[in-house]
């Protein structure tokens, strides 16, 4: 196939303006330092553990007592090493789920681990184990609390802030605070004091990103490990609205299965058509949260549902490799360990992730492209069997690429299109299986000059 590469962003830009005041408005939206840090460490794990682990449920009933928490020990270092083997760089622990039971020795409630037979503070054990093995530590604190009598009154906002203060001051640096939008449909009407929570987090943990019901990280919109074809990070500021997130979140214990399916509502969040209609924009990248098993909490009936390493790797490619971060849930058992099946899957996943960049053929750092470089062509030293291409935009200069094609040059000298894409963003991983002597990246549409931080090809 002979290909004419002259049709690219420097020539007609697919008919879109390359630079005007609108384009300048879009590319003026850039990530905060915290968001850049998050993009550089895009894979981390959730640990769902707590009252529901003891009672083998997904959601509590609100009537549990401390006696129901019958778990006596945990092996936090084992949790951390299992997670670490997958290549994940952090853990977010469900310090309090909707049932209201706190995994730390809180001064502000009796419904916590200090009044059980468990010896110790679980948040401390897990955060210490993370520090020891070099993982980041983050907290999930459910705003909806079906146990606490103060819920529904102003006193609950004070209670919630006291809980946050404990979590944000006693356990070292926190990399992410995860606020769930889920709330039972029968819960009393109640307005959370989000601004007060956010102010407190910014003050006590300035390096933490606030996710989901928060301004820094967007929920991808399902719990099945799927992302959109074009996962934009520059989106209308209205998407940070917590009410909207809560409406789309789980409202019933049995609703989890439907959230695992992909819903295409709001498929387009950030094309020019959408942005042009929205005067206020923000940098709000997507996080894919998904469980390694059917449920979020451990249940021995679900040992057979542990996802295969192949399936997990596919999720990795369509999240981390598609301008999202990945939050993979690993639920420890009621014996306080991560089950061997999950441990094995995580280890294999780690191997597969390492295989992406293990054997580089060539790696380049093109930087800002100019009008002279309408496309990027690279010749290899002989015939190579490519398995992956990894492309990264410099997101500190916003998100610019809107359409691109990747061609390989076959040993007979002809070109073959191996991928046509839209968004690149912080990372695009393109799997392939092809013998070639070179590659050509043609960016056909961009918001001003593309800024390509790196492009690498791997065998
Ligand atoms: C949902 C919750 O209701 C689930 O139990 C789980 O914690 C998941 C991550 O978020 O909204």
Short mmCIF file of C-alpha atoms and ligand atoms in Angstrom, two decimals:
data_model
loop_
_atom_site.label_atom_id
_atom_site.label_comp_id
_atom_site.label_asym_id
_atom_site.label_seq_id
_atom_site.Cartn_x
_atom_site.Cartn_y
_atom_site.Cartn_z
CA UNK A 1 0.00 0.00 0.00
CA UNK A 2 1.43 3.36 -0.90
CA UNK A 3 0.30 6.01 1.56
CA UNK A 4 0.27 9.74 1.21
CA UNK A 5 1.30 11.13 4.59
CA UNK A 6 0.93 14.74 3.55
CA UNK A 7 -2.64 14.96 4.85
CA UNK A 8 -1.93 15.73 8.49
CA UNK A 9 -2.43 18.39 11.17
CA UNK A 10 -0.10 20.81 9.39
CA UNK A 11 -2.16 20.76 6.21
CA UNK A 12 -5.92 20.66 6.74
CA UNK A 13 -6.26 19.44 10.39
CA UNK A 14 -9.39 17.53 9.35
CA UNK A 15 -11.06 20.85 8.62
CA UNK A 16 -10.77 22.12 12.22
CA UNK A 17 -8.94 25.34 13.15
CA UNK A 18 -5.42 24.58 14.31
CA UNK A 19 -5.27 27.63 16.52
CA UNK A 20 -7.83 30.26 17.33
CA UNK A 21 -9.20 31.71 20.56
CA UNK A 22 -11.38 28.62 21.13
CA UNK A 23 -8.43 26.25 20.71
CA UNK A 24 -6.39 28.46 23.04
CA UNK A 25 -9.18 28.20 25.59
CA UNK A 26 -9.06 24.37 25.41
CA UNK A 27 -5.28 24.05 25.66
CA UNK A 28 -5.08 26.54 28.50
CA UNK A 29 -6.66 23.82 30.66
CA UNK A 30 -3.81 21.83 32.24
CA UNK A 31 -3.48 19.43 35.18
CA UNK A 32 -2.51 20.47 38.72
CA UNK A 33 0.75 19.11 40.12
CA UNK A 34 -1.25 16.47 42.00
CA UNK A 35 -3.00 15.37 38.82
CA UNK A 36 0.32 15.11 36.99
CA UNK A 37 1.65 12.90 39.81
CA UNK A 38 -1.44 10.72 39.54
CA UNK A 39 -0.97 10.34 35.76
CA UNK A 40 2.64 9.25 36.29
CA UNK A 41 1.58 6.48 38.69
CA UNK A 42 -1.55 5.33 36.88
CA UNK A 43 -2.13 1.91 38.44
CA UNK A 44 -3.09 1.35 42.08
CA UNK A 45 -5.37 -0.97 44.04
CA UNK A 46 -8.47 -0.75 46.16
CA UNK A 47 -8.75 -2.94 49.24
CA UNK A 48 -12.37 -3.55 50.26
CA UNK A 49 -12.21 -4.98 53.77
CA UNK A 50 -14.33 -4.44 56.87
CA UNK A 51 -17.63 -5.42 58.47
CA UNK A 52 -18.86 -6.83 55.15
CA UNK A 53 -15.87 -9.19 55.04
CA UNK A 54 -16.97 -10.63 58.39
CA UNK A 55 -20.64 -10.87 57.47
CA UNK A 56 -20.05 -11.90 53.82
CA UNK A 57 -22.13 -9.08 52.36
CA UNK A 58 -21.63 -6.36 49.77
CA UNK A 59 -23.47 -3.66 51.71
CA UNK A 60 -24.20 -3.69 55.44
CA UNK A 61 -27.71 -3.49 56.84
CA UNK A 62 -27.08 -0.65 59.25
CA UNK A 63 -27.97 -2.88 62.21
CA UNK A 64 -24.57 -4.57 62.67
CA UNK A 65 -22.84 -4.32 66.04
CA UNK A 66 -19.15 -4.49 66.92
CA UNK A 67 -19.70 -8.15 67.87
CA UNK A 68 -20.32 -8.94 64.22
CA UNK A 69 -16.74 -8.04 63.40
CA UNK A 70 -15.30 -11.44 64.26
CA UNK A 71 -12.04 -11.10 62.32
CA UNK A 72 -9.08 -11.44 64.68
CA UNK A 73 -5.99 -10.87 62.58
CA UNK A 74 -4.78 -9.58 59.25
CA UNK A 75 -1.52 -10.03 57.39
CA UNK A 76 -1.09 -6.50 56.04
CA UNK A 77 2.44 -7.12 54.67
CA UNK A 78 0.99 -10.01 52.61
CA UNK A 79 -1.68 -7.67 51.16
CA UNK A 80 0.96 -5.18 50.20
CA UNK A 81 3.34 -7.68 48.61
CA UNK A 82 0.50 -9.26 46.60
CA UNK A 83 -0.50 -5.83 45.31
CA UNK A 84 3.09 -4.83 44.65
CA UNK A 85 3.69 -7.92 42.51
CA UNK A 86 1.07 -6.62 40.06
CA UNK A 87 3.07 -3.46 39.45
CA UNK A 88 0.51 -1.29 41.25
CA UNK A 89 2.04 1.61 43.18
CA UNK A 90 -0.53 2.32 45.86
CA UNK A 91 -3.42 1.07 47.99
CA UNK A 92 -6.70 2.78 48.84
CA UNK A 93 -8.30 1.14 51.88
CA UNK A 94 -12.02 1.22 52.70
CA UNK A 95 -11.47 2.79 56.13
CA UNK A 96 -15.26 3.08 56.47
CA UNK A 97 -17.82 1.62 54.05
CA UNK A 98 -21.54 2.43 54.00
CA UNK A 99 -22.17 0.24 57.10
CA UNK A 100 -20.32 2.87 59.16
CA UNK A 101 -17.82 0.52 60.85
CA UNK A 102 -14.40 2.17 61.18
CA UNK A 103 -11.21 0.19 60.69
CA UNK A 104 -9.25 2.59 62.85
CA UNK A 105 -9.37 3.35 66.57
CA UNK A 106 -11.51 6.47 66.28
CA UNK A 107 -12.17 8.83 69.17
CA UNK A 108 -15.49 9.87 67.66
CA UNK A 109 -17.45 6.62 67.52
CA UNK A 110 -17.72 3.36 69.40
CA UNK A 111 -18.54 1.55 66.19
CA UNK A 112 -14.95 0.82 65.34
CA UNK A 113 -12.22 -1.75 65.61
CA UNK A 114 -11.15 -0.66 69.11
CA UNK A 115 -14.28 -2.27 70.60
CA UNK A 116 -13.80 -5.66 68.94
CA UNK A 117 -11.53 -8.63 69.66
CA UNK A 118 -9.22 -7.44 66.91
CA UNK A 119 -5.93 -6.27 68.36
CA UNK A 120 -4.76 -3.10 66.67
CA UNK A 121 -5.65 -0.35 64.24
CA UNK A 122 -6.16 -1.75 60.72
CA UNK A 123 -5.58 1.58 58.98
CA UNK A 124 -2.26 1.87 60.79
CA UNK A 125 -1.26 -1.70 59.98
CA UNK A 126 -1.99 -1.28 56.28
CA UNK A 127 -0.48 2.19 55.95
CA UNK A 128 2.68 1.08 57.80
CA UNK A 129 3.00 -1.98 55.55
CA UNK A 130 2.59 0.27 52.48
CA UNK A 131 5.36 2.64 53.65
CA UNK A 132 7.64 -0.27 54.42
CA UNK A 133 7.27 -1.74 50.95
CA UNK A 134 7.27 1.60 49.15
CA UNK A 135 3.59 1.85 48.15
CA UNK A 136 1.44 4.99 48.39
CA UNK A 137 -1.49 4.92 50.78
CA UNK A 138 -4.95 6.40 50.26
CA UNK A 139 -8.29 6.36 52.05
CA UNK A 140 -11.89 5.59 51.13
CA UNK A 141 -14.32 7.13 53.61
CA UNK A 142 -17.96 6.59 52.72
CA UNK A 143 -19.97 9.79 53.11
CA UNK A 144 -23.15 7.76 53.31
CA UNK A 145 -23.30 6.10 56.74
CA UNK A 146 -26.23 3.81 57.47
CA UNK A 147 -25.25 3.24 61.11
CA UNK A 148 -24.47 6.61 62.64
CA UNK A 149 -27.47 8.30 64.27
CA UNK A 150 -26.10 11.74 63.44
CA UNK A 151 -26.48 11.06 59.69
CA UNK A 152 -29.00 13.55 58.29
CA UNK A 153 -28.13 16.32 60.80
CA UNK A 154 -25.43 19.00 60.84
CA UNK A 155 -23.67 17.05 63.57
CA UNK A 156 -22.86 14.39 60.98
CA UNK A 157 -20.82 16.88 58.93
CA UNK A 158 -18.81 17.62 62.09
CA UNK A 159 -18.40 13.91 62.74
CA UNK A 160 -17.29 13.30 59.16
CA UNK A 161 -14.72 16.11 59.42
CA UNK A 162 -13.42 14.66 62.67
CA UNK A 163 -13.03 11.29 60.98
CA UNK A 164 -11.26 12.90 58.07
CA UNK A 165 -8.93 14.73 60.45
CA UNK A 166 -8.00 11.46 62.12
CA UNK A 167 -7.32 9.75 58.80
CA UNK A 168 -5.43 12.68 57.33
CA UNK A 169 -3.19 13.34 60.32
CA UNK A 170 -2.34 9.97 61.87
CA UNK A 171 -1.26 7.82 58.94
CA UNK A 172 1.43 9.73 57.05
CA UNK A 173 1.08 11.02 53.50
CA UNK A 174 -2.20 10.23 51.72
CA UNK A 175 -2.10 10.10 47.92
CA UNK A 176 -5.83 9.90 47.22
CA UNK A 177 -9.08 10.45 49.11
CA UNK A 178 -11.92 8.49 47.52
CA UNK A 179 -15.47 9.74 48.10
CA UNK A 180 -18.11 7.34 46.93
CA UNK A 181 -21.25 8.67 45.31
CA UNK A 182 -23.27 5.61 46.40
CA UNK A 183 -26.21 6.10 48.72
CA UNK A 184 -29.20 3.83 49.36
CA UNK A 185 -32.39 5.03 47.72
CA UNK A 186 -34.09 4.89 51.14
CA UNK A 187 -31.45 7.02 52.90
CA UNK A 188 -32.63 10.29 54.43
CA UNK A 189 -32.11 13.47 52.42
CA UNK A 190 -28.88 15.07 53.50
CA UNK A 191 -26.49 17.67 52.16
CA UNK A 192 -22.84 16.83 52.60
CA UNK A 193 -20.62 19.84 53.27
CA UNK A 194 -18.27 19.08 50.37
CA UNK A 195 -16.52 22.45 50.44
CA UNK A 196 -15.61 21.98 54.06
CA UNK A 197 -14.29 18.46 53.37
CA UNK A 198 -12.22 19.63 50.39
CA UNK A 199 -10.77 22.60 52.28
CA UNK A 200 -9.72 20.25 55.07
CA UNK A 201 -8.05 17.80 52.68
CA UNK A 202 -6.17 20.57 50.85
CA UNK A 203 -4.94 21.90 54.20
CA UNK A 204 -4.02 18.61 55.88
CA UNK A 205 -2.84 16.63 52.84
CA UNK A 206 -1.92 19.08 50.08
CA UNK A 207 -0.59 16.29 47.86
CA UNK A 208 -3.78 14.21 47.89
CA UNK A 209 -6.08 13.95 44.88
CA UNK A 210 -9.78 13.92 45.72
CA UNK A 211 -11.59 11.36 43.58
CA UNK A 212 -15.13 10.67 42.32
CA UNK A 213 -17.21 13.02 44.52
CA UNK A 214 -14.26 15.38 44.29
CA UNK A 215 -12.64 17.82 41.90
CA UNK A 216 -9.46 15.97 40.86
CA UNK A 217 -10.35 12.54 39.45
CA UNK A 218 -13.47 11.60 37.51
CA UNK A 219 -15.34 8.29 37.82
CA UNK A 220 -15.28 6.58 34.43
CA UNK A 221 -18.99 5.82 34.91
CA UNK A 222 -19.13 2.03 35.29
CA UNK A 223 -17.62 -0.68 37.48
CA UNK A 224 -16.88 -3.15 34.71
CA UNK A 225 -13.37 -1.99 33.77
CA UNK A 226 -14.47 -0.21 30.60
CA UNK A 227 -13.50 3.16 29.24
CA UNK A 228 -14.73 5.29 26.36
CA UNK A 229 -13.17 5.20 22.91
CA UNK A 230 -12.07 8.81 23.42
CA UNK A 231 -11.35 9.41 27.09
CA UNK A 232 -10.77 13.15 27.34
CA UNK A 233 -9.22 14.89 30.34
CA UNK A 234 -10.34 18.41 29.37
CA UNK A 235 -14.08 18.39 29.99
CA UNK A 236 -16.90 20.73 31.01
CA UNK A 237 -16.45 21.89 34.62
CA UNK A 238 -20.05 20.84 35.32
CA UNK A 239 -18.86 17.20 35.37
CA UNK A 240 -17.28 17.84 38.80
CA UNK A 241 -20.78 18.35 40.19
CA UNK A 242 -21.17 15.87 43.06
CA UNK A 243 -24.94 15.66 42.64
CA UNK A 244 -24.48 14.35 39.11
CA UNK A 245 -21.93 11.75 40.23
CA UNK A 246 -24.21 10.62 43.04
CA UNK A 247 -27.18 10.21 40.72
CA UNK A 248 -25.19 7.86 38.49
CA UNK A 249 -23.71 5.87 41.41
CA UNK A 250 -25.04 2.78 43.13
CA UNK A 251 -28.36 3.28 44.96
CA UNK A 252 -29.13 -0.27 45.87
CA UNK A 253 -27.03 -3.24 47.00
CA UNK A 254 -28.19 -5.35 44.07
CA UNK A 255 -27.44 -2.68 41.48
CA UNK A 256 -23.72 -3.54 41.27
CA UNK A 257 -24.21 -6.01 38.41
CA UNK A 258 -25.78 -3.41 36.15
CA UNK A 259 -22.93 -1.00 36.90
CA UNK A 260 -20.52 -3.64 35.61
CA UNK A 261 -22.10 -3.25 32.20
CA UNK A 262 -20.95 -0.47 29.98
CA UNK A 263 -23.38 2.33 29.56
CA UNK A 264 -22.77 4.67 26.69
CA UNK A 265 -24.56 7.61 28.28
CA UNK A 266 -22.38 10.64 27.92
CA UNK A 267 -20.08 8.87 25.50
CA UNK A 268 -18.65 12.16 24.31
CA UNK A 269 -17.37 14.25 27.21
CA UNK A 270 -14.71 16.36 25.59
CA UNK A 271 -14.83 16.74 21.81
CA UNK A 272 -14.78 20.26 20.36
CA UNK A 273 -18.56 20.06 19.91
CA UNK A 274 -19.01 19.55 23.65
CA UNK A 275 -16.34 22.00 24.78
CA UNK A 276 -17.58 24.77 22.50
CA UNK A 277 -20.95 24.74 24.30
CA UNK A 278 -19.38 24.99 27.77
CA UNK A 279 -17.91 28.27 28.97
CA UNK A 280 -16.18 26.64 31.97
CA UNK A 281 -13.77 23.75 31.46
CA UNK A 282 -11.56 21.74 33.79
CA UNK A 283 -8.89 19.05 33.81
CA UNK A 284 -10.74 15.99 35.13
CA UNK A 285 -9.14 12.68 34.07
CA UNK A 286 -10.96 9.36 34.37
CA UNK A 287 -10.23 6.57 36.83
CA UNK A 288 -11.42 3.03 36.05
CA UNK A 289 -12.47 1.19 39.23
CA UNK A 290 -13.13 -2.51 38.92
CA UNK A 291 -12.93 -5.57 41.16
CA UNK A 292 -10.72 -8.58 40.49
CA UNK A 293 -13.78 -10.64 41.53
CA UNK A 294 -17.52 -10.38 41.07
CA UNK A 295 -18.04 -8.46 44.31
CA UNK A 296 -16.15 -5.65 46.00
CA UNK A 297 -15.90 -7.60 49.27
CA UNK A 298 -14.59 -11.14 49.70
CA UNK A 299 -17.02 -14.04 49.58
CA UNK A 300 -15.77 -17.60 49.30
CA UNK A 301 -18.53 -18.38 46.79
CA UNK A 302 -16.82 -15.98 44.45
CA UNK A 303 -13.40 -17.63 44.34
CA UNK A 304 -14.31 -18.90 40.91
CA UNK A 305 -14.93 -15.37 39.68
CA UNK A 306 -11.32 -14.18 40.00
CA UNK A 307 -10.53 -12.60 36.65
CA UNK A 308 -7.81 -14.24 34.58
CA UNK A 309 -4.47 -12.44 34.15
CA UNK A 310 -5.36 -12.07 30.47
CA UNK A 311 -8.62 -10.31 31.29
CA UNK A 312 -6.90 -8.10 33.87
CA UNK A 313 -4.22 -7.17 31.37
CA UNK A 314 -6.89 -6.24 28.84
CA UNK A 315 -8.44 -3.95 31.45
CA UNK A 316 -4.98 -2.45 32.07
CA UNK A 317 -4.54 -1.73 28.36
CA UNK A 318 -7.95 -0.10 28.02
CA UNK A 319 -7.52 2.00 31.17
CA UNK A 320 -3.86 2.90 31.76
CA UNK A 321 -3.27 2.47 28.03
CA UNK A 322 -6.22 4.71 27.23
CA UNK A 323 -5.54 7.90 29.17
CA UNK A 324 -7.17 6.68 32.40
CA UNK A 325 -5.86 5.48 35.74
CA UNK A 326 -6.73 2.01 37.02
CA UNK A 327 -8.00 1.27 40.53
CA UNK A 328 -8.17 -2.53 40.75
CA UNK A 329 -9.97 -3.91 43.81
CA UNK A 330 -8.47 -6.86 45.71
CA UNK A 331 -10.63 -7.98 48.65
CA UNK A 332 -8.84 -9.86 51.48
CA UNK A 333 -10.60 -12.86 53.03
CA UNK A 334 -12.16 -13.15 56.48
CA UNK A 335 -8.92 -14.86 57.52
CA UNK A 336 -7.20 -11.56 56.88
CA UNK A 337 -5.18 -12.57 53.83
CA UNK A 338 -5.43 -12.13 50.08
CA UNK A 339 -6.56 -15.44 48.64
CA UNK A 340 -3.99 -17.46 46.73
CA UNK A 341 -6.04 -17.28 43.52
CA UNK A 342 -5.91 -13.49 43.55
CA UNK A 343 -2.22 -13.54 44.54
CA UNK A 344 -1.39 -15.70 41.51
CA UNK A 345 -3.43 -13.57 39.11
CA UNK A 346 -1.76 -10.39 40.37
CA UNK A 347 1.71 -11.85 39.93
CA UNK A 348 0.98 -12.86 36.35
CA UNK A 349 -0.58 -9.49 35.63
CA UNK A 350 2.62 -7.83 36.86
CA UNK A 351 4.62 -9.93 34.45
CA UNK A 352 2.35 -9.01 31.55
CA UNK A 353 2.54 -5.31 32.38
CA UNK A 354 6.34 -5.46 32.54
CA UNK A 355 6.39 -7.22 29.17
CA UNK A 356 4.99 -4.09 27.49
CA UNK A 357 8.22 -2.09 27.73
CA UNK A 358 10.71 -4.85 28.53
CA UNK A 359 12.30 -5.09 25.09
CA UNK A 360 12.61 -1.67 23.53
CA UNK A 361 13.34 -1.44 19.83
CA UNK A 362 13.50 2.34 19.86
CA UNK A 363 12.40 5.16 22.15
CA UNK A 364 12.16 8.85 21.23
CA UNK A 365 11.23 12.13 22.89
CA UNK A 366 10.01 14.38 20.04
CA UNK A 367 8.66 17.25 22.20
CA UNK A 368 6.65 19.99 20.53
CA UNK A 369 6.10 19.32 16.84
CA UNK A 370 6.36 22.16 14.41
CA UNK A 371 4.84 22.76 11.02
CA UNK A 372 7.90 21.07 9.45
CA UNK A 373 7.12 17.79 11.17
CA UNK A 374 3.66 16.90 9.96
CA UNK A 375 4.34 13.26 10.64
CA UNK A 376 7.00 11.30 12.50
CA UNK A 377 8.76 8.50 10.68
CA UNK A 378 11.25 6.14 12.31
CA UNK A 379 13.45 3.50 10.66
CA UNK A 380 14.65 0.52 12.67
CA UNK A 381 17.87 -1.34 12.41
CA UNK A 382 16.57 -4.32 10.39
CA UNK A 383 13.29 -6.24 10.70
CA UNK A 384 11.60 -6.14 14.13
CA UNK A 385 8.58 -7.97 15.50
CA UNK A 386 6.66 -5.22 17.25
CA UNK A 387 4.28 -6.05 20.08
CA UNK A 388 3.53 -2.61 21.52
CA UNK A 389 3.78 1.08 20.76
CA UNK A 390 3.49 3.50 23.68
CA UNK A 391 2.81 7.19 23.03
CA UNK A 392 2.58 9.94 25.64
CA UNK A 393 1.60 13.57 25.27
CA UNK A 394 3.17 16.14 27.56
CA UNK A 395 0.01 16.75 29.55
CA UNK A 396 1.49 19.80 31.27
CA UNK A 397 0.80 21.39 27.84
CA UNK A 398 -2.80 20.07 27.96
CA UNK A 399 -4.35 17.44 25.73
CA UNK A 400 -3.93 18.25 22.09
CA UNK A 401 -4.05 15.25 19.77
CA UNK A 402 -7.57 14.50 18.50
CA UNK A 403 -6.89 11.98 15.73
CA UNK A 404 -3.90 9.94 14.63
CA UNK A 405 -2.87 6.89 12.61
CA UNK A 406 0.01 4.54 13.16
CA UNK A 407 1.52 2.84 10.13
CA UNK A 408 4.25 0.21 10.02
CA UNK A 409 6.67 -0.22 7.15
CA UNK A 410 6.68 -3.85 6.15
CA UNK A 411 9.85 -5.67 5.02
CA UNK A 412 8.66 -5.34 1.38
CA UNK A 413 8.65 -1.54 1.76
CA UNK A 414 4.86 -1.08 1.78
CA UNK A 415 3.00 0.64 4.63
CA UNK A 416 0.20 -0.87 6.67
CA UNK A 417 -2.16 0.96 8.98
CA UNK A 418 -2.06 -0.80 12.37
CA UNK A 419 -4.08 1.66 14.43
CA UNK A 420 -6.38 4.65 14.02
CA UNK A 421 -7.02 6.53 17.23
CA UNK A 422 -8.36 9.74 18.69
CA UNK A 423 -7.14 10.86 22.12
CA UNK A 424 -3.56 10.15 23.24
CA UNK A 425 -3.29 12.08 26.53
CA UNK A 426 -1.04 10.83 29.30
CA UNK A 427 -0.55 7.37 27.79
CA UNK A 428 -1.71 5.38 24.80
CA UNK A 429 -0.64 1.74 24.58
CA UNK A 430 -1.18 0.11 21.20
CA UNK A 431 -0.84 -3.68 21.10
CA UNK A 432 0.14 -5.19 17.75
CA UNK A 433 1.77 -8.24 16.24
CA UNK A 434 3.65 -7.24 13.21
CA UNK A 435 7.02 -7.59 11.48
CA UNK A 436 8.33 -4.27 10.24
CA UNK A 437 11.39 -2.15 9.51
CA UNK A 438 9.97 1.15 10.70
CA UNK A 439 6.91 3.09 11.83
CA UNK A 440 5.15 6.28 10.92
CA UNK A 441 2.92 8.30 13.27
CA UNK A 442 0.59 10.61 11.40
CA UNK A 443 -1.34 13.06 13.58
CA UNK A 444 -4.24 14.20 11.47
CA UNK A 445 -6.00 16.46 13.96
CA UNK A 446 -4.69 18.48 16.86
CA UNK A 447 -5.44 21.47 19.07
CA UNK A 448 -2.45 23.63 18.12
CA UNK A 449 0.99 21.97 17.81
CA UNK A 450 1.07 18.46 19.30
CA UNK A 451 3.54 18.01 22.16
CA UNK A 452 4.68 14.39 22.20
CA UNK A 453 6.60 13.63 25.37
CA UNK A 454 7.65 10.15 24.29
CA UNK A 455 7.05 7.47 21.73
CA UNK A 456 8.44 3.96 22.11
CA UNK A 457 8.27 0.69 20.18
CA UNK A 458 8.70 -2.69 21.87
CA UNK A 459 9.23 -6.29 20.78
C1 LIG B 1 -19.85 1.70 45.10
C2 LIG B 1 -20.17 1.07 46.45
O1 LIG B 1 -21.54 1.03 46.71
C3 LIG B 1 -19.57 -0.32 46.40
O2 LIG B 1 -19.88 -1.07 47.53
C4 LIG B 1 -18.06 -0.14 46.23
O3 LIG B 1 -17.51 0.42 47.39
C5 LIG B 1 -17.75 0.67 45.00
C6 LIG B 1 -16.29 0.96 44.80
O4 LIG B 1 -18.44 1.87 45.01
O5 LIG B 1 -20.44 2.86 44.84
#
